[in-house]
Tab-separated table of C-alpha atoms in Angstrom:
chain	number	residue	atom	x	y	z
R	1041	UNK	CA	119.166	109.601	79.836
R	1042	UNK	CA	117.864	112.247	82.245
R	1043	UNK	CA	117.018	110.919	85.648
R	1044	UNK	CA	113.534	111.448	87.011
R	1045	UNK	CA	113.481	114.107	89.727
R	1046	UNK	CA	111.626	112.919	92.804
R	1047	UNK	CA	110.475	114.968	95.798
R	1048	UNK	CA	109.442	113.440	99.126
R	1049	UNK	CA	107.098	115.433	101.361
R	1050	UNK	CA	107.576	114.590	105.068
R	1051	UNK	CA	110.838	112.926	106.030
R	1052	UNK	CA	109.863	110.865	109.079
R	1053	UNK	CA	110.039	107.062	109.153
R	1054	UNK	CA	107.762	106.648	106.143
R	1055	UNK	CA	109.485	109.387	104.136
R	1056	UNK	CA	112.871	107.794	104.795
R	1057	UNK	CA	111.580	104.433	103.579
R	1058	UNK	CA	110.162	105.989	100.401
R	1059	UNK	CA	113.449	107.776	99.773
R	1060	UNK	CA	115.453	104.565	100.064
R	1061	UNK	CA	112.967	102.599	97.955
R	1062	UNK	CA	112.992	105.204	95.186
R	1063	UNK	CA	116.787	105.088	95.072
R	1064	UNK	CA	116.744	101.333	94.574
R	1065	UNK	CA	114.992	101.855	91.246
R	1066	UNK	CA	117.262	102.849	88.327
R	1067	UNK	CA	116.599	106.213	86.727
R	1068	UNK	CA	115.455	108.064	89.841
R	1069	UNK	CA	117.023	110.902	91.785
R	1070	UNK	CA	115.595	112.193	95.074
R	1071	UNK	CA	116.043	115.894	94.439
R	1072	UNK	CA	114.231	117.424	97.430
R	1073	UNK	CA	112.779	116.802	100.869
R	1074	UNK	CA	109.933	118.863	102.311
R	1075	UNK	CA	109.144	119.223	106.017
R	1076	UNK	CA	107.981	121.641	108.681
R	1077	UNK	CA	111.129	122.023	110.793
R	1078	UNK	CA	114.047	123.359	108.737
R	1079	UNK	CA	116.741	122.421	111.239
R	1080	UNK	CA	115.565	118.832	111.581
R	1081	UNK	CA	114.938	118.565	107.858
R	1082	UNK	CA	118.408	119.854	106.959
R	1083	UNK	CA	120.001	117.295	109.249
R	1084	UNK	CA	117.868	114.522	107.740
R	1085	UNK	CA	118.740	115.607	104.189
R	1086	UNK	CA	122.436	115.469	105.046
R	1087	UNK	CA	122.109	111.933	106.339
R	1088	UNK	CA	120.087	110.856	103.309
R	1089	UNK	CA	122.255	112.760	100.847
R	1090	UNK	CA	119.466	114.938	99.430
R	1091	UNK	CA	120.579	118.315	98.085
R	1092	UNK	CA	117.485	120.515	98.441
R	1093	UNK	CA	115.181	121.085	101.426
R	1094	UNK	CA	111.966	123.107	101.632
R	1095	UNK	CA	109.371	123.957	104.250
R	1096	UNK	CA	106.852	124.960	101.546
R	1097	UNK	CA	105.902	122.209	99.089
R	1098	UNK	CA	104.417	124.713	96.638
R	1099	UNK	CA	107.703	126.618	96.476
R	1100	UNK	CA	109.522	123.308	96.010
R	1101	UNK	CA	107.311	122.420	93.052
R	1102	UNK	CA	107.834	125.858	91.520
R	1103	UNK	CA	111.628	125.710	91.805
R	1104	UNK	CA	112.422	122.006	91.406
R	1105	UNK	CA	109.552	120.995	89.126
R	1106	UNK	CA	109.778	117.308	90.101
R	1107	UNK	CA	108.542	114.528	87.859
R	1108	UNK	CA	106.993	112.666	90.792
R	1109	UNK	CA	106.023	113.620	94.350
R	1110	UNK	CA	105.787	111.114	97.200
R	1111	UNK	CA	103.297	112.321	99.813
R	1112	UNK	CA	104.222	110.850	103.221
R	1113	UNK	CA	102.445	113.394	105.429
R	1114	UNK	CA	99.781	112.684	108.103
R	1115	UNK	CA	96.355	111.679	106.778
R	1116	UNK	CA	94.734	115.072	107.207
R	1117	UNK	CA	97.185	116.690	104.785
R	1118	UNK	CA	96.866	114.130	101.982
R	1119	UNK	CA	93.904	115.685	100.178
R	1120	UNK	CA	95.319	119.207	99.911
R	1121	UNK	CA	98.765	118.077	98.777
R	1122	UNK	CA	97.591	115.342	96.402
R	1123	UNK	CA	95.188	117.773	94.744
R	1124	UNK	CA	97.749	120.539	94.306
R	1125	UNK	CA	100.436	118.220	92.939
R	1126	UNK	CA	98.125	116.714	90.324
R	1127	UNK	CA	96.771	120.116	89.299
R	1128	UNK	CA	100.354	120.990	88.347
R	1129	UNK	CA	100.397	117.948	86.047
R	1130	UNK	CA	102.853	116.064	88.288
R	1131	UNK	CA	102.674	112.338	89.054
R	1132	UNK	CA	101.797	111.481	92.669
R	1133	UNK	CA	102.465	108.486	94.929
R	1134	UNK	CA	100.579	108.972	98.178
R	1135	UNK	CA	100.496	107.218	101.480
R	1136	UNK	CA	97.015	105.956	102.312
R	1137	UNK	CA	94.354	107.136	102.761
R	1138	UNK	CA	93.963	109.515	99.835
R	1139	UNK	CA	91.988	111.847	102.123
R	1140	UNK	CA	89.906	111.679	105.299
R	1141	UNK	CA	86.526	111.806	103.504
R	1142	UNK	CA	85.255	109.669	100.628
R	1143	UNK	CA	84.037	112.676	98.628
R	1144	UNK	CA	87.566	114.107	98.747
R	1145	UNK	CA	88.993	110.801	97.519
R	1146	UNK	CA	86.495	110.744	94.643
R	1147	UNK	CA	87.484	114.288	93.693
R	1148	UNK	CA	91.164	113.294	93.670
R	1149	UNK	CA	90.379	110.349	91.409
R	1150	UNK	CA	88.595	112.668	88.959
R	1151	UNK	CA	91.549	115.061	88.927
R	1152	UNK	CA	94.007	112.204	88.320
R	1153	UNK	CA	91.988	111.120	85.296
R	1154	UNK	CA	91.537	114.670	83.980
R	1155	UNK	CA	95.213	115.576	84.365
R	1156	UNK	CA	96.366	112.185	83.030
R	1157	UNK	CA	98.896	111.634	85.805
R	1158	UNK	CA	100.128	108.433	87.407
R	1159	UNK	CA	98.340	108.296	90.764
R	1160	UNK	CA	99.400	105.513	93.121
R	1161	UNK	CA	98.585	104.862	96.769
R	1162	UNK	CA	100.857	102.895	99.062
R	1163	UNK	CA	99.275	99.606	100.081
R	1164	UNK	CA	102.600	97.848	100.265
R	1165	UNK	CA	101.632	94.398	101.588
R	1166	UNK	CA	100.135	93.341	98.256
R	1167	UNK	CA	103.654	93.689	96.834
R	1168	UNK	CA	105.209	91.016	99.044
R	1169	UNK	CA	106.493	88.040	97.023
R	1170	UNK	CA	104.448	85.521	99.023
R	1171	UNK	CA	101.247	87.548	98.715
R	1172	UNK	CA	101.785	87.580	94.962
R	1173	UNK	CA	102.347	83.809	95.028
R	1174	UNK	CA	99.054	83.364	96.892
R	1175	UNK	CA	97.375	85.457	94.198
R	1176	UNK	CA	98.886	83.280	91.458
R	1177	UNK	CA	97.788	80.044	93.142
R	1178	UNK	CA	94.232	81.278	93.590
R	1179	UNK	CA	94.181	82.444	89.978
R	1180	UNK	CA	95.583	79.222	88.457
R	1181	UNK	CA	93.207	76.976	90.374
R	1182	UNK	CA	95.736	75.397	92.733
R	1183	UNK	CA	93.528	76.247	95.712
R	1184	UNK	CA	90.282	75.253	94.042
R	1185	UNK	CA	86.977	76.759	95.066
R	1186	UNK	CA	87.466	79.199	97.931
R	1187	UNK	CA	85.564	78.196	101.074
R	1188	UNK	CA	86.378	81.235	103.211
R	1189	UNK	CA	89.156	83.613	104.269
R	1190	UNK	CA	90.280	84.628	107.744
R	1191	UNK	CA	92.830	87.037	109.088
R	1192	UNK	CA	93.973	89.601	111.560
R	1193	UNK	CA	96.039	92.743	111.868
R	1194	UNK	CA	96.939	93.392	115.479
R	1195	UNK	CA	99.421	95.682	117.214
R	1196	UNK	CA	100.120	96.924	120.744
R	1197	UNK	CA	101.394	100.479	120.272
R	1198	UNK	CA	98.142	102.028	121.603
R	1199	UNK	CA	97.733	99.584	124.496
R	1200	UNK	CA	98.125	102.066	127.365
R	1201	UNK	CA	95.998	105.127	128.082
R	1202	UNK	CA	99.212	107.187	127.985
R	1203	UNK	CA	99.809	106.221	124.326
R	1204	UNK	CA	98.953	109.218	122.170
R	1205	UNK	CA	99.471	110.140	118.512
R	1206	UNK	CA	98.108	112.463	115.824
R	1207	UNK	CA	96.067	109.523	114.502
R	1208	UNK	CA	93.711	110.043	117.454
R	1209	UNK	CA	92.590	113.450	116.182
R	1210	UNK	CA	89.724	113.644	113.694
R	1211	UNK	CA	91.288	116.450	111.641
R	1212	UNK	CA	94.588	114.604	111.054
R	1213	UNK	CA	93.597	110.956	111.495
R	1214	UNK	CA	90.002	110.929	110.312
R	1215	UNK	CA	86.890	109.445	111.946
R	1216	UNK	CA	88.265	105.899	111.951
R	1217	UNK	CA	91.629	104.872	113.376
R	1218	UNK	CA	92.196	101.122	113.620
R	1219	UNK	CA	90.033	100.167	110.635
R	1220	UNK	CA	91.369	102.986	108.446
R	1221	UNK	CA	94.964	102.615	109.598
R	1222	UNK	CA	95.544	98.849	109.545
R	1223	UNK	CA	92.247	97.301	108.454
R	1224	UNK	CA	92.597	99.052	105.121
R	1225	UNK	CA	95.858	97.174	104.523
R	1226	UNK	CA	94.174	93.831	105.186
R	1227	UNK	CA	91.288	94.742	102.879
R	1228	UNK	CA	93.652	95.598	100.035
R	1229	UNK	CA	95.798	92.507	100.576
R	1230	UNK	CA	92.901	90.039	100.604
R	1231	UNK	CA	91.229	91.672	97.589
R	1232	UNK	CA	94.517	91.444	95.712
R	1233	UNK	CA	94.941	87.749	96.577
R	1234	UNK	CA	91.380	86.735	95.652
R	1235	UNK	CA	91.063	89.059	92.680
R	1236	UNK	CA	87.621	89.955	94.066
R	1237	UNK	CA	86.204	93.074	95.689
R	1238	UNK	CA	84.516	93.160	99.103
R	1239	UNK	CA	80.900	94.189	98.539
R	1240	UNK	CA	79.441	94.103	102.058
R	1241	UNK	CA	80.647	94.301	105.673
R	1242	UNK	CA	79.343	93.638	109.167
R	1243	UNK	CA	81.477	95.318	111.821
R	1244	UNK	CA	81.684	95.759	115.576
R	1245	UNK	CA	84.072	98.298	117.110
R	1246	UNK	CA	85.639	98.671	120.545
R	1247	UNK	CA	87.267	101.630	122.271
R	1248	UNK	CA	89.080	100.437	125.403
R	1249	UNK	CA	90.312	103.879	126.474
R	1250	UNK	CA	87.527	106.479	126.181
R	1251	UNK	CA	90.038	109.018	127.526
R	1252	UNK	CA	93.775	109.212	126.849
R	1253	UNK	CA	96.626	111.227	128.317
R	1254	UNK	CA	97.853	113.679	125.717
R	1255	UNK	CA	101.475	114.728	126.422
R	1256	UNK	CA	102.584	118.297	125.908
R	1257	UNK	CA	105.367	117.140	123.589
R	1258	UNK	CA	104.364	115.782	120.165
R	1259	UNK	CA	104.749	112.002	119.866
R	1260	UNK	CA	105.590	110.335	116.558
R	1261	UNK	CA	103.978	107.086	115.383
R	1262	UNK	CA	105.294	104.049	117.311
R	1263	UNK	CA	107.336	106.359	119.573
R	1264	UNK	CA	106.890	105.871	123.325
R	1265	UNK	CA	105.652	108.789	125.390
R	1266	UNK	CA	107.750	110.313	128.139
R	1267	UNK	CA	106.500	110.630	131.689
R	1268	UNK	CA	105.371	114.071	132.726
R	1269	UNK	CA	102.346	116.304	132.503
R	1270	UNK	CA	99.370	115.285	130.412
R	1271	UNK	CA	96.035	116.599	129.301
R	1272	UNK	CA	93.176	114.102	129.571
R	1273	UNK	CA	91.316	114.098	126.233
R	1274	UNK	CA	88.296	112.101	125.011
R	1275	UNK	CA	88.791	109.455	122.307
R	1276	UNK	CA	86.167	108.887	119.618
R	1277	UNK	CA	88.024	106.440	117.364
R	1278	UNK	CA	88.174	102.658	117.766
R	1279	UNK	CA	91.012	100.674	119.372
R	1280	UNK	CA	89.812	97.366	117.916
R	1281	UNK	CA	87.287	96.023	115.416
R	1282	UNK	CA	85.841	92.652	114.468
R	1283	UNK	CA	84.587	92.458	110.906
R	1284	UNK	CA	82.843	89.986	108.630
R	1285	UNK	CA	83.218	90.635	104.899
R	1286	UNK	CA	81.385	89.341	101.831
R	1287	UNK	CA	83.053	89.314	98.419
R	1288	UNK	CA	81.417	89.819	95.028
R	1289	UNK	CA	81.283	86.036	94.469
R	1290	UNK	CA	79.579	85.553	97.888
R	1291	UNK	CA	82.735	84.224	99.597
R	1292	UNK	CA	82.715	85.062	103.311
R	1293	UNK	CA	85.668	86.235	105.395
R	1294	UNK	CA	86.474	87.497	108.873
R	1295	UNK	CA	89.212	89.772	110.221
R	1296	UNK	CA	90.130	90.882	113.737
R	1297	UNK	CA	91.832	94.251	114.118
R	1298	UNK	CA	93.489	95.678	117.219
R	1299	UNK	CA	96.036	98.268	118.247
R	1300	UNK	CA	95.855	97.241	121.914
R	1301	UNK	CA	97.027	93.594	121.899
R	1302	UNK	CA	100.168	93.170	123.994
R	1303	UNK	CA	103.240	91.706	122.333
R	1304	UNK	CA	101.974	92.049	118.765
R	1305	UNK	CA	104.044	94.617	116.909
R	1306	UNK	CA	102.798	94.455	113.320
R	1307	UNK	CA	100.962	91.149	113.133
R	1308	UNK	CA	99.087	90.992	109.825
R	1309	UNK	CA	97.917	87.499	108.846
R	1310	UNK	CA	95.840	86.120	106.001
R	1311	UNK	CA	94.601	82.567	105.434
R	1312	UNK	CA	92.681	81.364	102.388
R	1313	UNK	CA	90.853	78.035	102.769
R	1314	UNK	CA	89.941	76.227	99.561
R	1315	UNK	CA	88.749	72.808	98.414
R	1316	UNK	CA	92.279	71.675	97.481
R	1317	UNK	CA	94.436	73.377	100.116
R	1318	UNK	CA	94.803	76.320	102.453
R	1319	UNK	CA	97.339	79.132	102.108
R	1320	UNK	CA	98.591	81.187	105.044
R	1321	UNK	CA	100.898	84.218	105.169
R	1322	UNK	CA	102.102	86.151	108.196
R	1323	UNK	CA	103.636	89.577	107.658
R	1324	UNK	CA	106.057	89.158	110.549
R	1325	UNK	CA	107.373	86.048	108.798
R	1326	UNK	CA	107.076	87.557	105.328
R	1327	UNK	CA	109.252	85.144	103.368
R	1328	UNK	CA	107.159	82.071	104.142
R	1329	UNK	CA	104.020	80.560	102.628
R	1330	UNK	CA	102.334	77.777	104.611
R	1331	UNK	CA	100.434	75.376	102.349
R	1332	UNK	CA	98.036	73.039	104.126
R	1333	UNK	CA	96.550	69.854	102.691
R	1334	UNK	CA	94.633	67.030	104.308
R	1335	UNK	CA	97.030	64.465	102.852
R	1336	UNK	CA	100.354	66.098	103.761
R	1337	UNK	CA	99.586	68.471	106.600
R	1338	UNK	CA	101.389	71.803	106.608
R	1339	UNK	CA	104.259	72.446	104.177
R	1340	UNK	CA	106.475	75.526	104.131
R	1341	UNK	CA	107.524	77.333	100.948
R	1342	UNK	CA	110.202	80.041	100.960
R	1343	UNK	CA	110.210	82.974	98.562
R	1344	UNK	CA	112.752	82.486	95.771
R	1345	UNK	CA	112.659	82.924	91.986
R	1346	UNK	CA	112.838	79.159	91.476
R	1347	UNK	CA	109.944	78.312	93.787
R	1348	UNK	CA	107.373	80.981	92.936
R	1349	UNK	CA	105.086	80.973	89.928
R	1350	UNK	CA	103.755	83.290	87.250
R	1351	UNK	CA	104.139	87.016	87.765
R	1352	UNK	CA	105.038	86.430	91.437
R	1353	UNK	CA	108.581	85.540	90.341
R	1354	UNK	CA	109.532	89.157	89.709
R	1355	UNK	CA	108.675	90.023	93.331
R	1356	UNK	CA	111.295	87.598	94.687
R	1357	UNK	CA	114.263	89.842	94.004
R	1358	UNK	CA	116.870	87.813	95.910
R	1359	UNK	CA	118.132	84.219	95.598
R	1360	UNK	CA	116.695	81.523	97.855
R	1361	UNK	CA	117.905	81.803	101.438
R	1362	UNK	CA	117.966	85.615	101.260
R	1363	UNK	CA	114.649	86.647	102.853
R	1364	UNK	CA	112.613	89.396	101.234
R	1365	UNK	CA	110.512	91.464	103.609
R	1366	UNK	CA	108.756	94.749	104.386
R	1367	UNK	CA	111.161	97.157	102.688
R	1368	UNK	CA	111.358	94.892	99.633
R	1369	UNK	CA	107.571	94.889	99.318
R	1370	UNK	CA	107.553	98.694	99.541
R	1371	UNK	CA	110.180	98.881	96.808
R	1372	UNK	CA	108.282	96.351	94.662
R	1373	UNK	CA	105.139	98.475	94.662
R	1374	UNK	CA	107.031	101.673	93.909
R	1375	UNK	CA	108.938	99.833	91.165
R	1376	UNK	CA	105.655	98.780	89.524
R	1377	UNK	CA	104.434	102.375	89.758
R	1378	UNK	CA	107.522	103.757	88.026
R	1379	UNK	CA	107.419	100.999	85.417
R	1380	UNK	CA	103.932	102.195	84.429
R	1381	UNK	CA	105.268	105.729	84.046
R	1382	UNK	CA	108.185	104.482	81.955
R	1383	UNK	CA	105.847	102.493	79.709
R	1384	UNK	CA	103.136	105.175	79.644
R	1385	UNK	CA	100.530	102.616	80.757
R	1386	UNK	CA	99.521	104.193	84.073
R	1387	UNK	CA	96.061	105.188	82.811
R	1388	UNK	CA	95.152	101.577	82.098
R	1389	UNK	CA	93.127	99.493	84.540
R	1390	UNK	CA	94.552	96.457	86.310
R	1391	UNK	CA	97.787	97.972	87.600
R	1392	UNK	CA	99.919	95.798	89.895
R	1393	UNK	CA	100.208	98.670	92.388
R	1394	UNK	CA	97.237	100.227	94.168
R	1395	UNK	CA	95.790	103.133	92.187
R	1396	UNK	CA	93.659	106.045	93.346
R	1397	UNK	CA	90.618	104.035	92.205
R	1398	UNK	CA	91.696	101.267	94.597
R	1399	UNK	CA	92.273	103.857	97.300
R	1400	UNK	CA	88.745	105.260	96.955
R	1401	UNK	CA	87.238	101.767	97.132
R	1402	UNK	CA	89.134	101.097	100.366
R	1403	UNK	CA	87.900	104.408	101.793
R	1404	UNK	CA	84.334	103.336	101.007
R	1405	UNK	CA	84.987	100.021	102.768
R	1406	UNK	CA	86.155	101.825	105.907
R	1407	UNK	CA	83.116	104.112	105.807
R	1408	UNK	CA	80.829	101.091	105.411
R	1409	UNK	CA	82.438	99.443	108.459
R	1410	UNK	CA	81.796	102.576	110.516
R	1411	UNK	CA	78.154	102.634	109.407
R	1412	UNK	CA	77.716	98.915	110.088
R	1413	UNK	CA	79.041	99.253	113.631
R	1414	UNK	CA	76.700	102.182	114.188
R	1415	UNK	CA	73.488	100.500	113.008
R	1416	UNK	CA	74.375	96.892	113.898
R	1417	UNK	CA	73.673	95.493	110.421
R	1418	UNK	CA	75.386	94.417	107.210
R	1419	UNK	CA	76.183	97.393	104.947
R	1420	UNK	CA	76.764	97.181	101.207
R	1421	UNK	CA	79.829	98.931	99.830
């Protein structure tokens, strides 16, 4: 059987992770990498064992004609690339967001439907085995009526005024930073667990550094800046946000977001409180579900095929005692995406992975948060 030819555009940290995840799924071959610097790209391709490299993604598509393209570029390039790929009738798996403006995301969704291509967006936390177990327990009634949900997603990589990255620029990062960058992941994860959409938000935003020191040398995401000369530039995007959410069944939730909290590297947490028990998951301890009851206190469940339930079982890909984590969740989502291509079911609703329709809804959520913070009121999504 012919292997699917896959191309990955942008070979930084995220592109490397996509490449490795794709290779863990039978039937795939990473045929090409695309980047801006040929020398760096050639060296990366050698390390990753990819035969073809291109600095022009359109030329790559013309010559390689891949079955699927993974778009791992900065936010500001997503719209142009996603649109072009789909117009060629090629399946696309894009990093979030789909674009930097909602109207662009809606256009991409229309094109995906018109061209009948598989269009997935990478919200990888929903694909963690424990998140899927939480979803199953909410669905089967083990939690009972949901009282409320709480959570956070906090980091420290933008803590100092000398921390600078392309995400700070409106053209590449978009109008929102912290909410769009990490809040969007929490939104998708909690909606997946509850099986309900967020329909209204009330947000407050905080920018702790109105000016930042932009270094002359480009700085990659999570990379520390070097000392030297800087240009002082104004910052319009938020460093932190505090958000109340209301779901379609009137359930209330709260989430705190920050990229300036010292010592927190990638601290996403979600807790669901129900009439029978509470469920808590922490991304930095991804293999563990904490179940809380009044009778027995807190109990810990580890991810393993024999301990999970329902469809969550297929997300625990290793035996008990072999923790599954971030890279496994990424692979799980990509695996579900390729399974829909294999089965020809990618146009159906209710996919396990996040679709472009999900991506547009998240973009609308982010936009609603921005509006809410501006006017100081609840905003419907």
